[in-house]
Structures are given as C-alpha cells and as structure tokens.
PDB file of C-alpha atoms in Angstrom:
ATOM      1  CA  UNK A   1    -121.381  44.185 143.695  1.00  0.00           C
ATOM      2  CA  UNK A   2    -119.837  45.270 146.903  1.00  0.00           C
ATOM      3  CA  UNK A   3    -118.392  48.746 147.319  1.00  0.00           C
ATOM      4  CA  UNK A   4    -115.191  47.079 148.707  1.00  0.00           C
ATOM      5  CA  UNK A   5    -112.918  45.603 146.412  1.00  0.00           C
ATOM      6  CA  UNK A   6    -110.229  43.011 147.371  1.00  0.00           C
ATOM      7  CA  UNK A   7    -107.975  41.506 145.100  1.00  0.00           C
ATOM      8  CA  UNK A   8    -107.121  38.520 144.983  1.00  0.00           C
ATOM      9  CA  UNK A   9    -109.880  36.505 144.506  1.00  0.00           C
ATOM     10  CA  UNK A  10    -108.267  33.297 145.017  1.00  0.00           C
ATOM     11  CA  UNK A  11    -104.503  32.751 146.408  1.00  0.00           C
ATOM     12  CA  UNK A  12    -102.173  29.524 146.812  1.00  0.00           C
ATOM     13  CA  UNK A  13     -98.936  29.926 148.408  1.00  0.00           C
ATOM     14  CA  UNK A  14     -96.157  27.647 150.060  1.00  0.00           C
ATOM     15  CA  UNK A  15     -94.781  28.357 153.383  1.00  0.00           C
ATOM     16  CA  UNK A  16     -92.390  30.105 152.375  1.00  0.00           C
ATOM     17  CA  UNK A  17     -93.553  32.410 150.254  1.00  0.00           C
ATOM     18  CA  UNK A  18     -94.127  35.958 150.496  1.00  0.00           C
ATOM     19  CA  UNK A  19     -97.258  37.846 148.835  1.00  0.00           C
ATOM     20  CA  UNK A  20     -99.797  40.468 149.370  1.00  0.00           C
ATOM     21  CA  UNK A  21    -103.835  41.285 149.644  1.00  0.00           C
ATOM     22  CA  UNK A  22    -105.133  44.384 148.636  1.00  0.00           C
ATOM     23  CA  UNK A  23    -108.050  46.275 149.270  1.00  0.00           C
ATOM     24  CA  UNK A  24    -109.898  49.668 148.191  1.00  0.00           C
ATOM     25  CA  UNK A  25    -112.273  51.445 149.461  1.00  0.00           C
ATOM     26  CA  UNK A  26    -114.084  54.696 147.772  1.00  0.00           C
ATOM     27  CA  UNK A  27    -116.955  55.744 150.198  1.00  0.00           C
ATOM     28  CA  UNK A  28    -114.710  57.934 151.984  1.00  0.00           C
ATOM     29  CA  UNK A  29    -114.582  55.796 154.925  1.00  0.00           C
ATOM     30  CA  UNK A  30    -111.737  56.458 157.778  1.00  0.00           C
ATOM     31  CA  UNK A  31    -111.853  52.956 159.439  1.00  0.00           C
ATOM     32  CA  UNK A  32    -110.205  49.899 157.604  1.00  0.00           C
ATOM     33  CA  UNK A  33    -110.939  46.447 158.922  1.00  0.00           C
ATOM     34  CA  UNK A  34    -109.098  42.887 158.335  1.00  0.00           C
ATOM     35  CA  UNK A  35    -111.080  39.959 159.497  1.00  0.00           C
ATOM     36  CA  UNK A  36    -110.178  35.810 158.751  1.00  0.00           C
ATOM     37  CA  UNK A  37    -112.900  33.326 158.292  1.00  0.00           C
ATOM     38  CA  UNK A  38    -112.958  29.674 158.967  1.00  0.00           C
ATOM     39  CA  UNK A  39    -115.349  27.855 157.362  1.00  0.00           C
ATOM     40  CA  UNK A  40    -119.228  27.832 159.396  1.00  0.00           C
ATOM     41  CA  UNK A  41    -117.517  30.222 161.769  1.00  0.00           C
ATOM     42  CA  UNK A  42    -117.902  34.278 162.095  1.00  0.00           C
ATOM     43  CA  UNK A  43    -115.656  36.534 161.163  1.00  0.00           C
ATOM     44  CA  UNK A  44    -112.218  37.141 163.512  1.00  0.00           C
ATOM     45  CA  UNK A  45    -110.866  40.283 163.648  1.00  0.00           C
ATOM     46  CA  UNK A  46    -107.271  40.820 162.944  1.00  0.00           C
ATOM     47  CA  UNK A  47    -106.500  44.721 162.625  1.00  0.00           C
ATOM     48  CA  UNK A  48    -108.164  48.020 162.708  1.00  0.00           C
ATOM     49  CA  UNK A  49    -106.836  51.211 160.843  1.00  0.00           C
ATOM     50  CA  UNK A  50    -108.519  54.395 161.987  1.00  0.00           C
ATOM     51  CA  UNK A  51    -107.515  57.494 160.300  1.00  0.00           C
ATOM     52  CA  UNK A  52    -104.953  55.511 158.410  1.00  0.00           C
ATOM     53  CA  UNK A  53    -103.142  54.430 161.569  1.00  0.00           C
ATOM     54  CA  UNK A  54    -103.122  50.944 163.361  1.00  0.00           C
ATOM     55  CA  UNK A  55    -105.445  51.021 166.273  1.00  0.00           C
ATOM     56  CA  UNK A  56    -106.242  47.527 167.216  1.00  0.00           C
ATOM     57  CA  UNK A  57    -104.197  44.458 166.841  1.00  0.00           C
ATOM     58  CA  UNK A  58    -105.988  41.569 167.670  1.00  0.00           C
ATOM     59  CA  UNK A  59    -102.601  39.750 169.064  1.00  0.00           C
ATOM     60  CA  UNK A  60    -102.435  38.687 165.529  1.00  0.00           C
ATOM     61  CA  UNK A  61     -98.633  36.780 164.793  1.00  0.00           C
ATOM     62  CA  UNK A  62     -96.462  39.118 163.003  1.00  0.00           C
ATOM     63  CA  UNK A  63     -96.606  36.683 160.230  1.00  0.00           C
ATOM     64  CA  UNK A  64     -99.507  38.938 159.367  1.00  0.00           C
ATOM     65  CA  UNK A  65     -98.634  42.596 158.342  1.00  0.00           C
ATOM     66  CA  UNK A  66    -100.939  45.281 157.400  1.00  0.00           C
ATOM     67  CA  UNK A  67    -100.213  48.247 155.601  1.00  0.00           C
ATOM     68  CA  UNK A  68    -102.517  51.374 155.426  1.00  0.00           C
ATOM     69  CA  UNK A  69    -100.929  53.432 152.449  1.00  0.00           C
ATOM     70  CA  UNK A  70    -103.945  55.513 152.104  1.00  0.00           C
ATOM     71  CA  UNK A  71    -107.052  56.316 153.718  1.00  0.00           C
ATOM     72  CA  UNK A  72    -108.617  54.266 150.433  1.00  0.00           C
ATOM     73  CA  UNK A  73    -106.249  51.431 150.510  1.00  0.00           C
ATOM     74  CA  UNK A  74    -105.301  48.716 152.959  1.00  0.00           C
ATOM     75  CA  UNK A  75    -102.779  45.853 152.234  1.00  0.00           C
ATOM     76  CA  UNK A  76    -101.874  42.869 154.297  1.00  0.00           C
ATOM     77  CA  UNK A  77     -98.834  41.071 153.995  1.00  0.00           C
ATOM     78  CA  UNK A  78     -98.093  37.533 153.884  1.00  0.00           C
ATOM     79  CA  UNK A  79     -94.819  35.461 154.964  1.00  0.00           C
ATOM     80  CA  UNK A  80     -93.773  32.543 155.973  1.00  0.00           C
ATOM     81  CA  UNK A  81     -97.768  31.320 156.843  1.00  0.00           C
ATOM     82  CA  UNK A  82     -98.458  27.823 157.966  1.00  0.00           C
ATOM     83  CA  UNK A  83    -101.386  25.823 156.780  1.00  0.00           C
ATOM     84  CA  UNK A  84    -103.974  26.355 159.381  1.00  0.00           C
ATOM     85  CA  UNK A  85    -103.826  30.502 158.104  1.00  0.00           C
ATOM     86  CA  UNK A  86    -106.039  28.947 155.383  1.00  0.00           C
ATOM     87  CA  UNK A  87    -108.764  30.430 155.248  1.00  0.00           C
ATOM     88  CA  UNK A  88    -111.382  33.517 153.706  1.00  0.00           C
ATOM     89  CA  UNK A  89    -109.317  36.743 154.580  1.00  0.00           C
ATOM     90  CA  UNK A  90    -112.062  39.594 154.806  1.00  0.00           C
ATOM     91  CA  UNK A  91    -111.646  43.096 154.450  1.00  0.00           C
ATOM     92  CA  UNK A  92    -114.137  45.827 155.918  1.00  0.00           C
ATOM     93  CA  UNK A  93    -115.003  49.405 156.039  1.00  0.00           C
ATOM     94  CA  UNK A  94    -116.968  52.078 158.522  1.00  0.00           C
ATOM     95  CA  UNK A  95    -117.676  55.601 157.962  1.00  0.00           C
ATOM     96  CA  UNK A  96    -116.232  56.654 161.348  1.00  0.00           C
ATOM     97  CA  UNK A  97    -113.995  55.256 163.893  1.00  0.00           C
ATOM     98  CA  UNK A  98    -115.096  52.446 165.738  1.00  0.00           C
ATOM     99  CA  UNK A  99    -115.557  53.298 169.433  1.00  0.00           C
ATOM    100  CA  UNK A 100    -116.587  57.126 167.813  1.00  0.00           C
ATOM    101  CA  UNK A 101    -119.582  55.769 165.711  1.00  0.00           C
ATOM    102  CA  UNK A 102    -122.083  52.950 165.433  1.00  0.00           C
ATOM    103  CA  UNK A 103    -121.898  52.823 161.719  1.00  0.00           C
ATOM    104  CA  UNK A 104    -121.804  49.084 160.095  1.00  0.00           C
ATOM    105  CA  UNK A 105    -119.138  47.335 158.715  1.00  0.00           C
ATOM    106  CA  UNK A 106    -119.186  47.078 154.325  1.00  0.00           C
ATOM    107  CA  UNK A 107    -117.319  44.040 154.132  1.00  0.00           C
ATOM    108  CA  UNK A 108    -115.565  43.161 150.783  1.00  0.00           C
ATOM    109  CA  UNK A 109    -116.338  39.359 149.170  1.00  0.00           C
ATOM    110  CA  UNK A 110    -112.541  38.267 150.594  1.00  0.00           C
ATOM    111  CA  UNK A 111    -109.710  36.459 149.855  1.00  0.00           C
ATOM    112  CA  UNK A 112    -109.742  32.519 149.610  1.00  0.00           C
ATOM    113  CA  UNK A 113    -105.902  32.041 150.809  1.00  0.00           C
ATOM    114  CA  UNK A 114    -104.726  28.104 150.960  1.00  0.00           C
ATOM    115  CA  UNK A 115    -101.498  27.818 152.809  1.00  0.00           C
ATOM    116  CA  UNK A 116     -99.733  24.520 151.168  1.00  0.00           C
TER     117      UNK A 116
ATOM    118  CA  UNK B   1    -117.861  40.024 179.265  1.00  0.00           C
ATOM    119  CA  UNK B   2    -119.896  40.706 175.889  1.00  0.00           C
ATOM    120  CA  UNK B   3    -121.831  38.147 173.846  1.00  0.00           C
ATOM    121  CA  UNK B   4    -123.571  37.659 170.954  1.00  0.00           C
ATOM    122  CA  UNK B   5    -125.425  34.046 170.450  1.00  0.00           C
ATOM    123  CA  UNK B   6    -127.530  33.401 167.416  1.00  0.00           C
ATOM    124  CA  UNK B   7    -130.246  30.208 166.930  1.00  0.00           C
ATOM    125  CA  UNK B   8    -131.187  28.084 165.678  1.00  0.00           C
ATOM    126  CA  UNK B   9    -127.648  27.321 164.319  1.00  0.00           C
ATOM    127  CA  UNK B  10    -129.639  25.655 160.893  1.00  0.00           C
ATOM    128  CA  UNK B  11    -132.600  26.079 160.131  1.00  0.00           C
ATOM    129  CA  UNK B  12    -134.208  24.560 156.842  1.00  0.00           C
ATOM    130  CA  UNK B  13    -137.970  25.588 155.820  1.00  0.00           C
ATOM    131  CA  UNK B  14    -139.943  24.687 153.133  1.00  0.00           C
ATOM    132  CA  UNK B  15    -140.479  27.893 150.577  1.00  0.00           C
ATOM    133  CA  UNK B  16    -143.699  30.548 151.859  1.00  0.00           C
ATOM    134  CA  UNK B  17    -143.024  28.707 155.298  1.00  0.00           C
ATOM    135  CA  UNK B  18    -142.216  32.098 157.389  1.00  0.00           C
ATOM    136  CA  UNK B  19    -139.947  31.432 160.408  1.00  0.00           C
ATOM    137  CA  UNK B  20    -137.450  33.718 163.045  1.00  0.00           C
ATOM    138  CA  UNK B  21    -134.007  34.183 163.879  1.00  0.00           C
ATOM    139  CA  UNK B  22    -133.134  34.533 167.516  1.00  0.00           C
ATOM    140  CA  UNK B  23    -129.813  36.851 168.178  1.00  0.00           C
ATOM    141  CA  UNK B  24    -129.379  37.212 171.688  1.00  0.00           C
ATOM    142  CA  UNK B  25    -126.781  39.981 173.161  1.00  0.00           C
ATOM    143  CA  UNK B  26    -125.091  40.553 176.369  1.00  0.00           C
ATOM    144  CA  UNK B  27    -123.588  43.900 175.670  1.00  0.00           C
ATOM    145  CA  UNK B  28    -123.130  47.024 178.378  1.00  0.00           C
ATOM    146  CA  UNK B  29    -124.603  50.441 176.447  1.00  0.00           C
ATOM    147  CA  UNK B  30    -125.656  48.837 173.038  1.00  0.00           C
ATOM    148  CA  UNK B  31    -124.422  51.073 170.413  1.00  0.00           C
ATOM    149  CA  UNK B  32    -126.126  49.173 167.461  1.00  0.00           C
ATOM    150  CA  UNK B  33    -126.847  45.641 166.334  1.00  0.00           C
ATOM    151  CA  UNK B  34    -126.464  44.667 163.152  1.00  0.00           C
ATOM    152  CA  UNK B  35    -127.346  41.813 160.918  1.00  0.00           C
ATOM    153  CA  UNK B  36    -125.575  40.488 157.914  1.00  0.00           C
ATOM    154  CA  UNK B  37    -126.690  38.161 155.078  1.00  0.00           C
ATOM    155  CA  UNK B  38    -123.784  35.707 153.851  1.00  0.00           C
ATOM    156  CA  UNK B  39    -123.864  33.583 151.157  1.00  0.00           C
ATOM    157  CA  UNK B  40    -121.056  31.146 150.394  1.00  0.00           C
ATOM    158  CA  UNK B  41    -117.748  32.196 149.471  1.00  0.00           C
ATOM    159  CA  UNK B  42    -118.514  35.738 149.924  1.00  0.00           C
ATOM    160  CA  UNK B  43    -118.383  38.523 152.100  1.00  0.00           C
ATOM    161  CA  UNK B  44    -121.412  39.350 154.563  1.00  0.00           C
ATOM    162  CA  UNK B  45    -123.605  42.140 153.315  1.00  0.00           C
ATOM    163  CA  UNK B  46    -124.968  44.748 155.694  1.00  0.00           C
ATOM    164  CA  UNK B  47    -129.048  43.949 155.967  1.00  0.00           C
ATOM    165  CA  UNK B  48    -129.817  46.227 158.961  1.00  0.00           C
ATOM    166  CA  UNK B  49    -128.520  48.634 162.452  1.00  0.00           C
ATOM    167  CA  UNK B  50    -131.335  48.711 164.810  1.00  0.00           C
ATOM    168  CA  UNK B  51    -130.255  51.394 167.828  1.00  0.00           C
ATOM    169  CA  UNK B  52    -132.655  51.028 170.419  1.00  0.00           C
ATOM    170  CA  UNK B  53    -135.373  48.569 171.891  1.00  0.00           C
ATOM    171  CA  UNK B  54    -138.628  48.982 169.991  1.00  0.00           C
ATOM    172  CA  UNK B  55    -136.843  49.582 166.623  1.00  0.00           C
ATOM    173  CA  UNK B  56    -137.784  47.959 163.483  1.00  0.00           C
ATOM    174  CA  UNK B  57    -136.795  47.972 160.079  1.00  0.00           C
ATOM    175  CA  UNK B  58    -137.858  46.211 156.760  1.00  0.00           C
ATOM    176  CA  UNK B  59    -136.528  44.929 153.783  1.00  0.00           C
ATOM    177  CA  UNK B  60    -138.296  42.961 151.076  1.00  0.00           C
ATOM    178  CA  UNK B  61    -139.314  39.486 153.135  1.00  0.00           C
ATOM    179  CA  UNK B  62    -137.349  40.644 155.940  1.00  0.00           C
ATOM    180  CA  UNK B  63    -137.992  42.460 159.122  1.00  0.00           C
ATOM    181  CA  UNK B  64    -135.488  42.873 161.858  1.00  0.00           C
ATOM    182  CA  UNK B  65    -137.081  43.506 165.721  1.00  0.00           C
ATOM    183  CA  UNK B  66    -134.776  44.657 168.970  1.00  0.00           C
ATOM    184  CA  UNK B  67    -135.867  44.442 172.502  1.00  0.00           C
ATOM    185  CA  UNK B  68    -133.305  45.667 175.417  1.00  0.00           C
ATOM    186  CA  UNK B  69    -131.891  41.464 175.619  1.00  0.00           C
ATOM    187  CA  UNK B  70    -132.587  40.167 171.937  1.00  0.00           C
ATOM    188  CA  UNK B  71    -133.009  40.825 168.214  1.00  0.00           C
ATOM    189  CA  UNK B  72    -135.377  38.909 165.690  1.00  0.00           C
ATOM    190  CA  UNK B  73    -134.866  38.493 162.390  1.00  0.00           C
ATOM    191  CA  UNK B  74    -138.572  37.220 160.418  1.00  0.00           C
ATOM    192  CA  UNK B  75    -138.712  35.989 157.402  1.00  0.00           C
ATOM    193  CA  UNK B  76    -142.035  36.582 155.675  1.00  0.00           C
ATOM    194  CA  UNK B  77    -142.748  33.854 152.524  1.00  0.00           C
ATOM    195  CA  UNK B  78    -139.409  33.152 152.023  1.00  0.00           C
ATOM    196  CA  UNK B  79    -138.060  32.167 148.708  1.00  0.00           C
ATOM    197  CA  UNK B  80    -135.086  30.258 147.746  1.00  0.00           C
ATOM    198  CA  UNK B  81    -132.680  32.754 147.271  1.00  0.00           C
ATOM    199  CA  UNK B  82    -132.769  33.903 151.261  1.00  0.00           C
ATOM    200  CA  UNK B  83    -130.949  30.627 151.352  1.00  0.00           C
ATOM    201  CA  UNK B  84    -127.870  32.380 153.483  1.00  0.00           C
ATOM    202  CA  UNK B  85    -126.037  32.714 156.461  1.00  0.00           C
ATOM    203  CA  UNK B  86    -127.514  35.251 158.774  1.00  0.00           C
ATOM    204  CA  UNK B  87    -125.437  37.005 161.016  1.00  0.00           C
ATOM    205  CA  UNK B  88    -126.152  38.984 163.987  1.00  0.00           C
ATOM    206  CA  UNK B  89    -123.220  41.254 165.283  1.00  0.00           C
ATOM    207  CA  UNK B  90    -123.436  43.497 168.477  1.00  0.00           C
ATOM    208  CA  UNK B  91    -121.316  46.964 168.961  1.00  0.00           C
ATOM    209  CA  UNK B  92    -120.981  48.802 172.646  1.00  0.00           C
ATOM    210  CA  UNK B  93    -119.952  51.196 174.765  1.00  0.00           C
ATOM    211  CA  UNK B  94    -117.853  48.474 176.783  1.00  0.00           C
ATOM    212  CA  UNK B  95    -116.479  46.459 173.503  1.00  0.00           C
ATOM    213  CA  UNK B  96    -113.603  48.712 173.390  1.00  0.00           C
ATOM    214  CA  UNK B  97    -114.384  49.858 169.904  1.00  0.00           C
ATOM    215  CA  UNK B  98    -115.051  46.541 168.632  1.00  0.00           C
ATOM    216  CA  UNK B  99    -117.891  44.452 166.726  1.00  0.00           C
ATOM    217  CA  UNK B 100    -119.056  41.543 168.611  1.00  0.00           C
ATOM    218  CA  UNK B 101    -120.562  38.774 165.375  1.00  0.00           C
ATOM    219  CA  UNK B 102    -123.114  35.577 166.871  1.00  0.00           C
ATOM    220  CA  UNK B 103    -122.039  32.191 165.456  1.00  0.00           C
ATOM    221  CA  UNK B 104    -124.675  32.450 162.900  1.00  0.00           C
ATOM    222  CA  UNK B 105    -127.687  30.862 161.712  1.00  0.00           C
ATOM    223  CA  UNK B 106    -127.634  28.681 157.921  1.00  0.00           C
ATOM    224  CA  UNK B 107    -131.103  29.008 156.637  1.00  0.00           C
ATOM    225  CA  UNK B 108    -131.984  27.191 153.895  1.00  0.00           C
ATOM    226  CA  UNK B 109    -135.559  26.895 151.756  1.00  0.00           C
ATOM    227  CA  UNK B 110    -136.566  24.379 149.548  1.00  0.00           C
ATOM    228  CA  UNK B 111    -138.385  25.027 146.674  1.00  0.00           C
TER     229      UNK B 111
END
C-alpha cells in the first residue's frame, strides 16, 4: 500500500464533462506533484505545489486545473478534455521543495482517466 | 540540456539468471538519482537515491551502483515477481527544480 492515496481508481468521462481527482497525502510532505502517463512511457510532469502554492506549470492546457486546498490535499480538475488526455494521471509527494531538497518522489498508484 | 537514458529498453531473463540495468545521466551538479520499480497499472515505487559516485545501496536481490556518468541497477537470482518496469530518474542543480525519469527498462523473468 502506498502512502499516497488517489481517488478515483478508474474514471470515464465525455468531452464535455466536468469532474475531479483527488489526492492525500499524510507524511507531512510540503511538495505536491501531478504527473500523466502514456502507456510504455515515463511519467510527464504537469504541476508542482510547494508550500501549498503553484510553482511549476509544465505549459499544461488550462483544460487541466489543480487545486492545492491543503498542504495534505491536492485536486485536479477536469473539463472539457479530448481523447488523447487518456491516460494514468499520477500524483506524487517530496518531503521538501524541489530545487531545496533531493528527497524522492512517493508516487500514488494513479488515476486510469479514458476521455470518450 | 539534461538527460536521463535507460537500457536495455526490455530485457527478459530466465529466473536465477542475474543481469544489469544501464541508466545513463547527463545532468550539471547531480543532486540524486533515483530508481523506481513499476508494475502495471500502478504507480512507481521509490527503490533507491544514490548521492554521489561510489555509492551503493541494497535491497533484497537488488543493488543499485553510481559512477560520476551512469547508474547500475543488478539483479542478483531474480525471481518472477521483479517482473517490473524499472525506472531511473535524475534530479540537479541545473533542472530547475525538476525530476528528470529515463524511458525505462521492462524486465521480465520466466519461471
């Protein structure tokens, strides 16, 4: 069991749709990571919440919007995606700041989203 | 710019046959490397952070090795359940706070 929790599991959703992923975090960590997965490819990053506020922003389409409520939660809203956003939608943790710390990423077991 | 490239990209070995992962890194001031075990459908889980050529660190049938251009990751006896994706991610000093991941390598053992 991973320390990261991210709920859904599984999501299907039209185009035009709206919904949400969630994740929690209770290690105490201040950095908050999304990532997307293809399938046989590494990890992208998306976003990067640092002390609960948005630090990176991989030129992600605002399509995509995250939400930091907490320094234990992290959200990302979905709307209007297309199908090639299908994918496994990752979340991650650090203990400190990236560009601060070398600690690893604790990576959550993701989101399966299909776009339809 | 920095770069992280992993091989082979598959590798299949028969099990007790031990075998290494290459990760090669071109990163300015290495911060840490990391590896990462992923199995389908899930998330990767953290396996290692070596910080500096010369460093090594074990875990069960795995050992992870860094020198100043690459990282090894040896498999000793493996069994069927190291049947994963390995990945090899690179942090630095240049990366602008970011972790660089390698492509990956599939490894799978037959019984």
């Amino acid at each position: 069991d991973t320390e990261v929790t991210q709920t859904p599991k599984h999501l299907v959703m039209g185009m035009t749709n709206k919904k949400s992923l969630k994740c929690e975090q209770h290690m105490g960590h201040r950095a908050m990571y999304w990532y997307k997965q293809k399938a046989k490819k590494p990890p992208e990053l998306m976003f990067v919440y640092s002390y609960e506020k948005l630090s990176i922003n991989e030129s992600v389409p605002s399509r995509f919007s995250p939400e930091c409520p907490n320094s234990s939660l992290l959200n990302l809203h979905l709307h209007a995606l297309q199908p090639e956003d299908s994918a496994l939608y990752l979340c991650a943790s650090s203990q400190g700041p990236p560009g601060l710390t070398n600690s690893p990423l604790h990576f959550g077991n993701g989101t399966r989203l299909t776009v339809t | 710019e920095d770069q992280v490239t992993q091989s082979p990209e598959a590798l299949r070995l028969q099990e007790g046959e031990s075998s290494s992962l290459n990760c090669s890194y071109t990163v300015s001031g290495l911060r840490g490397l990391f590896w990462y075990r992923q199995d389908p459908g899930k998330g990767p889980e953290f396996l290692f952070t070596l910080y500096s050529a010369g460093e090594e660190k074990e875990k069960e049938r795995l050992k992870a090795t860094l020198t100043k251009k690459e990282s090894f990751l040896h498999i000793t006896a493996p069994k069927p359940e190291d049947s994963a994706t390995y990945l090899c991610a690179a942090s630095g000093y240049s990366s602008a706070s970011k972790i660089i991941f390698g492509s990956g390598t599939r490894l799978s053992i037959r019984p």
